[in-house]
Short mmCIF file of C-alpha atoms in Angstrom, two decimals:
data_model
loop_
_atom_site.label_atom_id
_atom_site.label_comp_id
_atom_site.label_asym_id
_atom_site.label_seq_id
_atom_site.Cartn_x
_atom_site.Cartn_y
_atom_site.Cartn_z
CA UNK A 1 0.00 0.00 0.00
CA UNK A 2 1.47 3.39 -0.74
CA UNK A 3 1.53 6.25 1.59
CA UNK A 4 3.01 9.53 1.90
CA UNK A 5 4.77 10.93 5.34
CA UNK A 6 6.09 14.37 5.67
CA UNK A 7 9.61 15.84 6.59
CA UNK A 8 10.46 18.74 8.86
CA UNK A 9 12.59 19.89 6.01
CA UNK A 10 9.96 20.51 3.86
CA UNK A 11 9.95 17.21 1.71
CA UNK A 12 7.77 14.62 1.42
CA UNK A 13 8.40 10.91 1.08
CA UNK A 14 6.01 8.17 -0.85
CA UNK A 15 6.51 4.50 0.22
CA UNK A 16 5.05 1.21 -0.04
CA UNK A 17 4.67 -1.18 3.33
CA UNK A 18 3.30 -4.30 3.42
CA UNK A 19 3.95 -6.80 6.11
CA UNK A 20 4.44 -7.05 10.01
CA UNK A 21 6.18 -8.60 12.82
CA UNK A 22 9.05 -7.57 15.24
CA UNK A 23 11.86 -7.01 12.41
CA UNK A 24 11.54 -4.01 10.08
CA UNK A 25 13.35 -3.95 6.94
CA UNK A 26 13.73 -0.89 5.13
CA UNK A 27 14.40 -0.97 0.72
CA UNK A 28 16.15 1.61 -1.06
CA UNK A 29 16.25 1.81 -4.60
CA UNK A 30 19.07 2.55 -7.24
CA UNK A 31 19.23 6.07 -9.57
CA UNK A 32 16.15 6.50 -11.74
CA UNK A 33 13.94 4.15 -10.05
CA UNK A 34 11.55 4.01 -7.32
CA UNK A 35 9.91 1.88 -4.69
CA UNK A 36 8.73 0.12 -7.77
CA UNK A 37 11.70 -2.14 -8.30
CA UNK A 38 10.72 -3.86 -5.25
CA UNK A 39 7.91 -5.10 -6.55
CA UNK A 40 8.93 -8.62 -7.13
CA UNK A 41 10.04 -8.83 -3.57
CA UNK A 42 7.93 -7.06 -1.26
CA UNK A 43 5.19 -10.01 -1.35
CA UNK A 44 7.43 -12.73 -0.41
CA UNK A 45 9.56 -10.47 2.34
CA UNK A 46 6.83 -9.43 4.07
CA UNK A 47 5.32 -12.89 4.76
CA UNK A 48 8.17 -12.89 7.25
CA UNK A 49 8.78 -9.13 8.22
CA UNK A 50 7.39 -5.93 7.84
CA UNK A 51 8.64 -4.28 4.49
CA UNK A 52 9.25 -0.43 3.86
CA UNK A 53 9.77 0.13 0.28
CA UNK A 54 11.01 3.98 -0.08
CA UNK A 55 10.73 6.73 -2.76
CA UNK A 56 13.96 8.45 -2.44
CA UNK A 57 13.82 12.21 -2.88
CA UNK A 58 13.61 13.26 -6.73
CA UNK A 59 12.97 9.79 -7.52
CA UNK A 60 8.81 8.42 -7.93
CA UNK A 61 6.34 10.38 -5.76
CA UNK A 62 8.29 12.07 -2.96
CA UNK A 63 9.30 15.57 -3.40
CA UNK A 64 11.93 16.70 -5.72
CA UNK A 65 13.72 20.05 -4.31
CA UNK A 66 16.40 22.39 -6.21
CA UNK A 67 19.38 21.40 -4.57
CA UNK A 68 22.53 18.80 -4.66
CA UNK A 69 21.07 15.65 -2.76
CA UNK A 70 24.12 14.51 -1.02
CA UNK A 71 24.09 11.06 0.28
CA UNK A 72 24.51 12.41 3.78
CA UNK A 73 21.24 14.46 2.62
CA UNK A 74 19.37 11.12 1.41
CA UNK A 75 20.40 9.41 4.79
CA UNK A 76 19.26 12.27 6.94
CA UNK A 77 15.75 12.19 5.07
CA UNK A 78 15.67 8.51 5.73
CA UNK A 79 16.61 9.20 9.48
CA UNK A 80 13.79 11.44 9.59
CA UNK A 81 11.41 9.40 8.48
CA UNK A 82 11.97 6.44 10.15
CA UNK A 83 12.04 8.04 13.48
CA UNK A 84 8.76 9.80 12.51
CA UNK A 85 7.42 5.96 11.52
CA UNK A 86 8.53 5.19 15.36
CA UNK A 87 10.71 2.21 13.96
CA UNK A 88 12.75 0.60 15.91
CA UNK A 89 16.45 -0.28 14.98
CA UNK A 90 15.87 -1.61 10.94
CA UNK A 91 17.63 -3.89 8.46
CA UNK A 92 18.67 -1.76 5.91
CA UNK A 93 19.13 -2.80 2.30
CA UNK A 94 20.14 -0.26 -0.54
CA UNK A 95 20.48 -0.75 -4.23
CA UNK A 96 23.24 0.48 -6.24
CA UNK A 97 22.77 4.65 -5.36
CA UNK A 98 20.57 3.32 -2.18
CA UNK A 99 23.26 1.29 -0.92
CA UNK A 100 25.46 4.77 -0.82
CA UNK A 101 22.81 6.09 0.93
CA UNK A 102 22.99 2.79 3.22
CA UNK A 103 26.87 3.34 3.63
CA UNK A 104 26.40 7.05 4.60
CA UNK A 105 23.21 6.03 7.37
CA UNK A 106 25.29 3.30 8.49
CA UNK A 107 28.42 5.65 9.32
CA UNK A 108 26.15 8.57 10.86
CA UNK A 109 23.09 6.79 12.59
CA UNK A 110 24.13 3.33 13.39
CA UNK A 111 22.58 2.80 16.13
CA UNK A 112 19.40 2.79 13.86
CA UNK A 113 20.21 -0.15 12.46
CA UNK A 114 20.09 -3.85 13.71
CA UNK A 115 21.66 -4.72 10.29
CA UNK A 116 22.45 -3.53 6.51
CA UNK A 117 23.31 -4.73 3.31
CA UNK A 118 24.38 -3.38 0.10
CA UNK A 119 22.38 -4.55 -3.34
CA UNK A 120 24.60 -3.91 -6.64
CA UNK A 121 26.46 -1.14 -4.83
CA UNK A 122 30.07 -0.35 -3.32
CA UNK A 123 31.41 1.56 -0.80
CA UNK A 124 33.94 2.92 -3.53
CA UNK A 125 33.46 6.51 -4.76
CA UNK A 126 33.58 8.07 -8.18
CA UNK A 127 36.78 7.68 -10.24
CA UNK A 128 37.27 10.76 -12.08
CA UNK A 129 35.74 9.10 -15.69
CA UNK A 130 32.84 8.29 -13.78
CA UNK A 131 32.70 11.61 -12.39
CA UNK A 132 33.16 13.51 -16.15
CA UNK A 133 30.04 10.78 -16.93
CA UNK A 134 27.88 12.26 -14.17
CA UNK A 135 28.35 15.38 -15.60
CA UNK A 136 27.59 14.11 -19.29
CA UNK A 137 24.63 12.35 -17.67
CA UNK A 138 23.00 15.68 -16.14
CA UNK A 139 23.66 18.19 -19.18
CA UNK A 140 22.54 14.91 -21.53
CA UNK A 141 18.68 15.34 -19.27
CA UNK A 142 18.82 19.02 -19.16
CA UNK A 143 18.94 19.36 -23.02
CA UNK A 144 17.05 16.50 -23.25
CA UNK A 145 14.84 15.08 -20.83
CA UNK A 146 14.61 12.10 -19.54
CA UNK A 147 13.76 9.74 -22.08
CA UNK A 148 16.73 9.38 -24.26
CA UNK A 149 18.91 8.93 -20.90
CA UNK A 150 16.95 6.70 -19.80
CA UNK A 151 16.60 4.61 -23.22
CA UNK A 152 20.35 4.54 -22.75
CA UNK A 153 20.64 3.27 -19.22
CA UNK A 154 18.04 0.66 -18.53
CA UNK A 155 19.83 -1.92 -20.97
CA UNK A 156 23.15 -1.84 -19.13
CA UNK A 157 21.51 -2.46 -15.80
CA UNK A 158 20.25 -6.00 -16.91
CA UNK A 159 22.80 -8.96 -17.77
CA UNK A 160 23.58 -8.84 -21.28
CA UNK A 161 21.51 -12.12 -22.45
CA UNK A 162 18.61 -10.71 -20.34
CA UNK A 163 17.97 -7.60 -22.49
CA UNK A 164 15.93 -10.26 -24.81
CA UNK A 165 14.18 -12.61 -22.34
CA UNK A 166 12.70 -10.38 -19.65
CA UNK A 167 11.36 -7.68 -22.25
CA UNK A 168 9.39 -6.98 -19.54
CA UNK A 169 11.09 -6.09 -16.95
CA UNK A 170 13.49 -4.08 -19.28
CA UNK A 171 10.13 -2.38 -19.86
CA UNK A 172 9.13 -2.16 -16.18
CA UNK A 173 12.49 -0.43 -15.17
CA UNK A 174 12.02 1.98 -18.10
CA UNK A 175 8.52 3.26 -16.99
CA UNK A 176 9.88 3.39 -13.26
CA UNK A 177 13.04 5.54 -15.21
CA UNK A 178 10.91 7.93 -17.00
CA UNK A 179 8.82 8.72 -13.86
CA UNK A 180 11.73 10.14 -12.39
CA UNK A 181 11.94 14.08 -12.28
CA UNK A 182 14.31 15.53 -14.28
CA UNK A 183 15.24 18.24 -11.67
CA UNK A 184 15.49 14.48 -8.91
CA UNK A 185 17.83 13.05 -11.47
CA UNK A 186 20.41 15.70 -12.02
CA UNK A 187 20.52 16.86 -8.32
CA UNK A 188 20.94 12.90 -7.65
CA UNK A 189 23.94 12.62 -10.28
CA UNK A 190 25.75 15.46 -8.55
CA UNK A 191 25.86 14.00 -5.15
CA UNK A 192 27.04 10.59 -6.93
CA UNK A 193 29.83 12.38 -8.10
CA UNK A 194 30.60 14.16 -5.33
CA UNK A 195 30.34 11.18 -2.53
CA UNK A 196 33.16 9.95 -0.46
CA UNK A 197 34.89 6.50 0.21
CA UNK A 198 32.77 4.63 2.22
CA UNK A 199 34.93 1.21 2.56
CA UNK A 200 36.06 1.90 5.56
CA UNK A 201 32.54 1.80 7.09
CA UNK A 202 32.06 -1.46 5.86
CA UNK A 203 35.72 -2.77 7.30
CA UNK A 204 34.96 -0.92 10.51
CA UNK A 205 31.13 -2.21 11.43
CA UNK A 206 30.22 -4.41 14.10
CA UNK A 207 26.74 -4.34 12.67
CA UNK A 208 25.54 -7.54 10.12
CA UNK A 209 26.27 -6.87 7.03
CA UNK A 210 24.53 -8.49 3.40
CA UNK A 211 26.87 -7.72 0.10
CA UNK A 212 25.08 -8.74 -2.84
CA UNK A 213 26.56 -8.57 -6.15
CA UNK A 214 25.49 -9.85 -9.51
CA UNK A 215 27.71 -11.91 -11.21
CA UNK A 216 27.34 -10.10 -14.59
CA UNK A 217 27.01 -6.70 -13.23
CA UNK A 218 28.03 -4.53 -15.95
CA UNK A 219 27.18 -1.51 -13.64
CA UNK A 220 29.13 -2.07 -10.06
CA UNK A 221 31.42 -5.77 -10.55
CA UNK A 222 31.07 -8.24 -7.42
CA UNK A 223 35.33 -7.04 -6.35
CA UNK A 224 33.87 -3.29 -6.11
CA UNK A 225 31.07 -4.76 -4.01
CA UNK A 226 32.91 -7.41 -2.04
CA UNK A 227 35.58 -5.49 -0.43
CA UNK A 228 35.09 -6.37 2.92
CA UNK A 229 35.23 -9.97 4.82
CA UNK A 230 34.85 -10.71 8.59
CA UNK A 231 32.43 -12.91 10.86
CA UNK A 232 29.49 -10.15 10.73
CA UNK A 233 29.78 -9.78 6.54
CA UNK A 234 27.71 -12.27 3.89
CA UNK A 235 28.71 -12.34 0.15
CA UNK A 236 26.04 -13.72 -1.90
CA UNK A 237 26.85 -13.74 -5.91
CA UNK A 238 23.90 -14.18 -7.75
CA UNK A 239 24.68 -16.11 -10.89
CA UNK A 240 23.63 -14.84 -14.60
CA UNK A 241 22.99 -11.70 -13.17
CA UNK A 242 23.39 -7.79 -13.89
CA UNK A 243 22.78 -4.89 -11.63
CA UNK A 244 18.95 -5.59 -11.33
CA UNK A 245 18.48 -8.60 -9.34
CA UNK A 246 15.13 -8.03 -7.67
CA UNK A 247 13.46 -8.24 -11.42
CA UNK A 248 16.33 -10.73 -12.46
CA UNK A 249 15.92 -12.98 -9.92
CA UNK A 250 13.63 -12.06 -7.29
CA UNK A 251 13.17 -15.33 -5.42
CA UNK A 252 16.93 -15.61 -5.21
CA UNK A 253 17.58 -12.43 -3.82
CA UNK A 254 14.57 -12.44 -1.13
CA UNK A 255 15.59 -16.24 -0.29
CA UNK A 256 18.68 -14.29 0.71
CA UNK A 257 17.49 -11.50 2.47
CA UNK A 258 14.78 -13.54 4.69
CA UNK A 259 18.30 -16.25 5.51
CA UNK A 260 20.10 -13.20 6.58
CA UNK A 261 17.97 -10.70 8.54
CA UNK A 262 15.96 -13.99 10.17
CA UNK A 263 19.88 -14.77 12.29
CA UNK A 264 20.48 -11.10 13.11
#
């Protein structure tokens, strides 16, 4: 069910919760999509927990103001709004741009968290190429819009023999891309560009931690993903996979999810 919940800061966030029980887990998506990607895996996860499924600023239905959106920015929304939910410490799980929003929550509000996990994503920031891409990326919407970006983009985010037999959910991710405001997308490339290295927070936890990476990730490659190891840290590699796998393989990537936030 979606609902709406407003920020002191003058922003409002849209989400989708289904589920209950004593453990919270929280979804963020990647760039350019919305609580929408989820939608392969909310049904399943919250048969076992209760599921929060977030619009990130800029990004489906919550607000989209002029202004950089840091990842410190994203996290302090997100610690707004759970605290104005009243939920208790959550299990946090970002895709590819939400798991740098993860990374940043994790290092300034951990003791929000029971546990987190990083989807397609890396504590690793911009090189500079990456960085000059960003740029492309923004000036290629502003002169633009959105569709020809996002034409571009949603093909890369799938493993390469996928492109032709989940038409789909090529499509799916495509509408969820073009819903995105232009103004949310190129205030949400600059503070890509512009985030910090974030390994260390994943070498430095205490806190559970889930790394998923897809084994044909043509986005974010399992090493950037994998880069820490320790008693508290789970590497899953989902085989055949891109950067997408909650349409590429839903049950795979829940059946991992309920495992891991069902011991911690």
């Amino acid at each position: 069910m979606e609902k709406q919940i407003q920020l002191e800061n003058d922003v409002h966030v849209v989400y989708q919760e289904e589920g209950s029980g004593p453990k919270t887990v929280v979804l963020l998506h990647g760039f350019c999509g919305s609580s929408g990607y989820w939608q392969k895996v909310l049904p399943e996860l919250s048969q076992s927990f209760r599921v929060i499924a977030v619009d990130l600023r800029g990004h489906g239905g919550s607000s989209a103001p002029e202004e950089t959106y840091t990842m410190e920015t994203f996290a302090e929304d997100l610690a707004q709004f759970v605290d104005k939910l009243g939920v208790g410490p959550t299990h946090l799980f970002g895709h590819s741009l939400g798991g740098y929003v993860t990374l940043a929550f994790a290092q300034k509000y951990p003791d929000k968290l029971a546990s987190f996990g990083l989807i397609h994503s890396t504590g690793y920031p911009d090189d500079e190429a990456a960085k000059a891409n960003r740029d492309k990326g923004a000036e290629n919407i502003r002169e633009n819009g959105m569709e020809p970006f996002i034409k571009a983009l949603i093909p890369k985010l799938f493993a390469p023999g996928h492109v032709a037999t989940m038409p789909e959910n090529v499509q799916l991710a495509k509408e969820i891309g073009l819903f995105t405001k232009p103004v949310g997308a190129i205030q949400t490339l600059k503070g890509m560009r512009d985030r910090v290295d974030r390994t260390e927070v994943l070498q430095q936890t205490k806190l559970p931690v889930l790394l998923v990476a897809g084994e044909e990730d043509q986005i974010i490659p399992a090493e950037k993903t994998f880069t820490a190891n320790g008693e508290n840290i789970e590497q899953v590699k989902l085989q055949g996979v891109g950067h997408m796998g909650m349409l590429e393989a839903p049950e795979q990537l829940t059946e991992a999810i309920v495992r891991f936030v069902s011991k911690n």
